[in-house]
XYZ file of C-alpha atoms in Angstrom:
359
model
C 161.877 356.457 147.173
C 159.258 356.415 149.916
C 155.662 355.942 148.920
C 153.494 359.014 148.894
C 150.908 358.957 151.615
C 147.382 360.093 150.955
C 146.872 362.998 153.324
C 143.402 363.832 152.055
C 141.087 363.826 155.085
C 138.377 361.232 155.018
C 135.038 362.691 154.027
C 132.333 362.265 156.609
C 129.025 361.119 155.166
C 126.435 363.877 155.176
C 122.964 362.916 156.266
C 119.976 364.961 155.204
C 116.483 364.602 156.550
C 113.393 366.022 154.960
C 110.744 367.830 157.033
C 108.566 364.736 156.638
C 111.289 362.474 158.022
C 111.696 364.830 160.973
C 107.936 364.739 161.510
C 107.846 360.950 161.368
C 110.660 360.733 163.908
C 108.856 363.198 166.181
C 105.548 361.395 166.012
C 107.234 358.027 166.590
C 108.755 359.457 169.762
C 105.385 360.933 170.751
C 103.758 357.513 170.415
C 105.835 356.246 173.306
C 106.084 359.308 175.559
C 103.043 361.561 175.031
C 100.057 360.299 176.996
C 97.874 363.412 176.777
C 95.522 363.068 173.793
C 95.088 366.796 173.195
C 98.817 367.474 173.375
C 99.449 364.612 170.962
C 96.820 365.878 168.502
C 98.292 369.371 168.556
C 101.731 367.953 167.909
C 100.498 365.786 165.031
C 98.728 368.703 163.370
C 101.667 371.051 163.835
C 104.075 368.599 162.196
C 101.662 367.891 159.333
C 101.288 371.608 158.638
C 105.042 372.016 158.696
C 105.893 369.580 155.921
C 102.812 370.388 153.806
C 103.217 374.161 154.334
C 99.597 374.491 155.388
C 98.725 377.735 157.150
C 95.861 376.088 159.058
C 94.365 372.758 159.957
C 92.036 370.868 162.240
C 91.615 367.366 163.636
C 88.161 365.961 164.339
C 87.545 362.721 166.206
C 84.564 360.406 165.901
C 82.508 360.113 169.086
C 79.438 357.945 168.644
C 77.508 359.295 165.675
C 79.219 362.711 165.689
C 82.494 364.306 164.678
C 83.968 366.408 167.485
C 86.450 369.233 166.863
C 89.512 368.206 168.881
C 92.196 370.726 167.872
C 92.279 373.661 165.486
C 95.282 375.677 164.352
C 95.115 378.744 162.124
C 98.076 381.121 161.958
C 96.324 384.138 160.336
C 93.354 383.961 162.714
C 95.587 383.430 165.770
C 97.491 386.571 164.791
C 94.232 388.505 164.336
C 92.383 387.395 167.458
C 94.948 385.787 169.772
C 94.910 382.092 170.668
C 92.406 382.361 173.534
C 89.892 384.479 171.629
C 90.231 382.252 168.573
C 89.424 379.207 170.683
C 86.364 380.960 172.111
C 85.099 381.962 168.676
C 85.540 378.485 167.261
C 83.801 376.439 169.941
C 82.080 374.331 167.322
C 79.202 372.008 168.127
C 79.711 368.318 167.307
C 79.015 367.574 163.653
C 76.504 364.742 163.080
C 77.873 362.068 160.770
C 74.496 362.127 159.043
C 75.034 365.761 157.974
C 76.559 365.968 154.474
C 79.976 367.663 154.480
C 83.550 367.087 153.390
C 84.480 365.999 156.908
C 81.684 363.472 157.305
C 82.338 362.127 153.783
C 85.961 361.351 154.683
C 84.948 359.910 158.061
C 82.328 357.591 156.559
C 84.208 356.478 153.444
C 87.866 356.588 154.502
C 88.621 358.440 151.272
C 91.134 361.269 150.949
C 89.955 364.550 149.419
C 92.421 366.936 147.792
C 90.648 370.086 146.602
C 92.172 373.026 144.802
C 89.187 375.191 145.776
C 87.065 374.040 148.730
C 84.235 376.374 147.729
C 83.880 374.435 144.467
C 83.641 371.109 146.304
C 80.065 370.619 145.111
C 81.521 369.845 141.693
C 83.043 366.610 143.038
C 80.298 365.655 145.463
C 80.419 366.622 149.181
C 79.777 370.265 150.017
C 82.254 372.307 152.059
C 80.818 373.694 155.315
C 81.616 377.419 155.407
C 80.522 378.001 159.015
C 84.027 378.719 160.360
C 84.942 380.900 157.381
C 81.733 382.915 157.747
C 82.289 383.354 161.482
C 85.886 384.558 161.108
C 85.926 386.149 157.628
C 88.514 383.571 156.630
C 88.802 382.063 153.144
C 89.562 378.373 152.740
C 90.981 377.595 149.314
C 93.123 374.490 148.973
C 92.094 371.668 151.287
C 93.544 368.225 151.984
C 91.274 366.045 154.128
C 92.698 362.727 155.327
C 91.170 359.886 157.354
C 92.852 358.843 160.607
C 92.476 355.121 160.109
C 93.755 352.331 162.362
C 95.503 349.220 161.089
C 92.185 347.354 161.316
C 90.597 349.853 158.928
C 88.531 351.747 161.506
C 88.345 355.503 160.930
C 88.702 357.270 164.290
C 88.798 360.813 162.936
C 89.976 363.068 160.159
C 92.733 365.620 159.671
C 92.136 368.648 157.472
C 95.072 370.698 156.153
C 94.126 374.102 154.766
C 95.724 376.570 152.343
C 99.140 375.328 151.262
C 101.516 378.256 150.787
C 104.399 378.646 148.372
C 105.090 382.192 149.573
C 103.531 384.273 152.374
C 100.857 385.619 150.022
C 100.581 382.802 147.484
C 98.186 379.916 148.183
C 98.675 376.813 146.041
C 97.009 373.384 145.785
C 98.411 370.449 147.735
C 100.533 368.532 145.229
C 100.221 364.836 144.421
C 103.492 363.977 146.172
C 102.496 366.008 149.228
C 99.216 364.113 149.361
C 101.003 360.760 149.174
C 103.371 361.664 151.991
C 100.540 363.122 154.079
C 98.536 359.911 153.726
C 101.463 357.879 155.049
C 101.879 360.337 157.899
C 98.157 360.197 158.754
C 98.294 356.390 158.938
C 101.127 356.536 161.448
C 99.470 359.352 163.390
C 96.240 357.346 163.671
C 98.106 354.557 165.466
C 99.470 357.050 168.004
C 96.084 358.702 168.550
C 94.256 355.392 168.938
C 96.792 354.227 171.517
C 96.552 357.499 173.444
C 92.734 357.406 173.477
C 92.718 353.859 174.839
C 95.334 354.746 177.458
C 93.481 357.867 178.544
C 90.302 355.854 179.101
C 92.251 353.773 181.630
C 93.500 356.911 183.358
C 90.135 358.568 184.077
C 88.240 358.721 187.369
C 84.739 357.458 186.607
C 82.959 359.766 189.069
C 84.489 363.136 188.154
C 85.855 362.405 184.661
C 89.166 363.853 185.858
C 92.417 361.933 185.619
C 93.080 359.340 188.317
C 95.959 358.868 190.764
C 97.830 356.513 188.439
C 97.890 359.116 185.677
C 98.823 361.838 188.167
C 101.935 359.946 189.278
C 102.945 359.243 185.695
C 102.577 362.869 184.609
C 104.492 364.194 187.618
C 107.364 361.925 186.552
C 107.084 363.119 182.938
C 107.097 366.803 183.857
C 109.995 366.263 186.244
C 111.852 364.628 183.363
C 111.178 367.657 181.179
C 112.573 369.859 183.926
C 115.752 367.798 184.026
C 116.189 367.995 180.248
C 115.079 371.537 179.491
C 114.927 373.382 182.819
C 111.224 374.242 182.452
C 109.559 374.908 185.823
C 106.633 372.779 186.957
C 104.229 373.279 189.847
C 101.771 371.035 191.666
C 98.689 372.252 193.526
C 97.190 369.805 196.005
C 93.621 370.435 197.154
C 91.519 368.973 199.963
C 87.869 369.892 200.546
C 87.172 371.272 204.011
C 84.745 369.288 206.205
C 83.679 366.979 203.414
C 82.587 364.390 205.972
C 79.932 366.904 207.143
C 78.501 366.970 203.607
C 78.388 363.183 203.512
C 76.601 363.056 206.853
C 74.065 365.675 205.776
C 73.413 364.561 202.186
C 74.598 360.970 202.155
C 76.917 359.466 199.578
C 74.799 360.604 196.589
C 75.048 364.192 197.815
C 78.776 363.872 198.400
C 79.280 362.373 194.945
C 77.332 365.262 193.410
C 79.690 367.732 195.112
C 82.751 365.894 193.801
C 81.356 365.926 190.264
C 80.711 369.678 190.512
C 84.240 370.199 191.814
C 85.517 368.380 188.731
C 83.542 370.728 186.489
C 84.854 373.798 188.321
C 88.455 372.623 188.081
C 88.206 371.978 184.350
C 86.421 375.277 183.735
C 89.095 377.280 185.558
C 92.155 375.488 184.151
C 94.106 375.847 180.947
C 93.848 373.176 178.288
C 97.216 371.625 179.102
C 96.783 371.685 182.862
C 96.570 368.154 184.295
C 93.665 367.950 186.759
C 93.312 364.712 188.740
C 91.268 363.257 191.555
C 93.958 362.015 193.894
C 91.817 360.069 196.364
C 88.485 360.642 198.112
C 87.931 364.394 198.271
C 91.588 365.157 197.495
C 92.593 366.583 194.128
C 95.914 367.452 192.524
C 96.723 369.725 189.611
C 99.957 369.725 187.596
C 100.868 373.069 186.027
C 103.580 372.577 183.365
C 105.875 375.535 182.611
C 104.489 377.382 185.638
C 106.490 379.046 188.395
C 105.514 379.081 192.052
C 104.047 382.591 191.713
C 101.876 381.495 188.794
C 100.731 378.412 190.694
C 99.727 380.533 193.709
C 97.634 382.766 191.451
C 95.941 379.683 189.995
C 95.301 378.206 193.461
C 93.740 381.422 194.729
C 91.436 381.488 191.696
C 90.336 377.901 192.310
C 89.714 378.560 196.012
C 87.529 381.558 195.207
C 85.594 379.703 192.491
C 84.718 376.868 194.866
C 83.747 379.165 197.743
C 81.308 381.203 195.649
C 79.784 378.253 193.778
C 76.130 377.569 194.792
C 76.332 373.904 195.815
C 72.978 372.312 196.584
C 73.837 371.469 200.186
C 75.523 374.713 201.155
C 78.879 376.428 200.823
C 81.945 374.293 200.172
C 85.485 375.488 200.817
C 88.885 374.001 200.070
C 92.438 374.073 201.375
C 95.160 374.211 198.750
C 98.912 373.681 198.887
C 101.472 374.779 196.300
C 104.908 373.348 195.566
C 107.146 374.084 192.604
C 110.268 372.796 190.942
C 112.777 374.382 191.365
C 111.323 377.168 193.578
C 110.142 374.918 196.422
C 112.223 371.762 195.997
C 115.235 370.842 193.904
C 114.724 367.070 193.760
C 111.932 366.086 191.320
C 110.888 363.119 193.457
C 110.046 365.522 196.304
C 107.574 367.647 194.311
C 104.313 365.783 194.988
C 105.169 365.205 198.658
C 105.913 368.898 199.054
C 102.470 369.767 197.694
C 100.879 367.379 200.213
C 102.905 369.016 202.972
C 101.648 372.451 201.898
C 97.972 371.478 201.861
C 98.358 369.932 205.316
C 99.674 373.288 206.505
C 96.685 375.078 204.956
C 94.285 372.796 206.841
C 96.259 373.185 210.082
C 95.803 376.953 209.790
C 92.017 376.654 209.580
C 91.318 375.756 205.957
C 89.891 377.774 203.083
C 93.314 379.124 202.295
C 96.389 378.567 200.115
C 99.676 377.522 201.690
C 102.999 377.631 199.838
C 106.169 375.680 200.469
């Protein structure tokens, strides 16, 4: 009699990952690919809120003897006001480290605070600062404040997670296990943030405080890579000041440098938070607009042109020529994007300047 064969299909091993494990994988990837500090901080906070079920949170970084609000996320307030209005309402001044608060306590001591009721914080020592709650009619209850501490023990900032939720309308304390996992996550996040801060310092133009040409090239490559993977459009606006040599002749190098610094301020003021604004070389600038079509980039370029033309520079009116190129509207090969923007701005100057040209 022939032997019976086992026809039971082999069981494939099932792998499960917790939200924390997903977050750790994401942040590990971000450590190697995300070079924009603000984008990285937003990603870190979003992932932390996901696995702790926090409806809000903020990250503050230490700058000198102050804590500076770097990113803030709050789902109920974003729904009430909209993201832009929320950001405007919560433009907080830097917090002196000498001012007693929960945030400064964590920054100075490296301790973690896990409070069931932030308003009763005076019972354990540091007092909760209600300024944001009073401004927005929000109510902070449970609060988990964690230091962002490098491997050497230096605290570079803090992360606050606010109002853990079990259900949409039920706020609960942050549990002991959640705190333990969040502390491990914060340690890993601090490494990523510290690396990004150091990298960004090497990518800044010292005169204008914009990004430099090296960073520009790197980010164009990154955004082109995102287009290849996800199909998200990306646009580049190249800008050249008109007759800048006349300004240098009239006002000398100090006067020319002052104009370039003011241009940097105007570009930052009229750009979104995730727009990459760089000084390309001399009086040439370039702006990367992620997830922006050619039409959107033209609108942005026209706004920049108008802002520069009406700005009261000390040595007279300054105008600019701008060129727009987009992927995939203008070019289909990612490596052609920056060159296409240069080609467009050259066309704008050929046509007399103070205009926007589009490829």
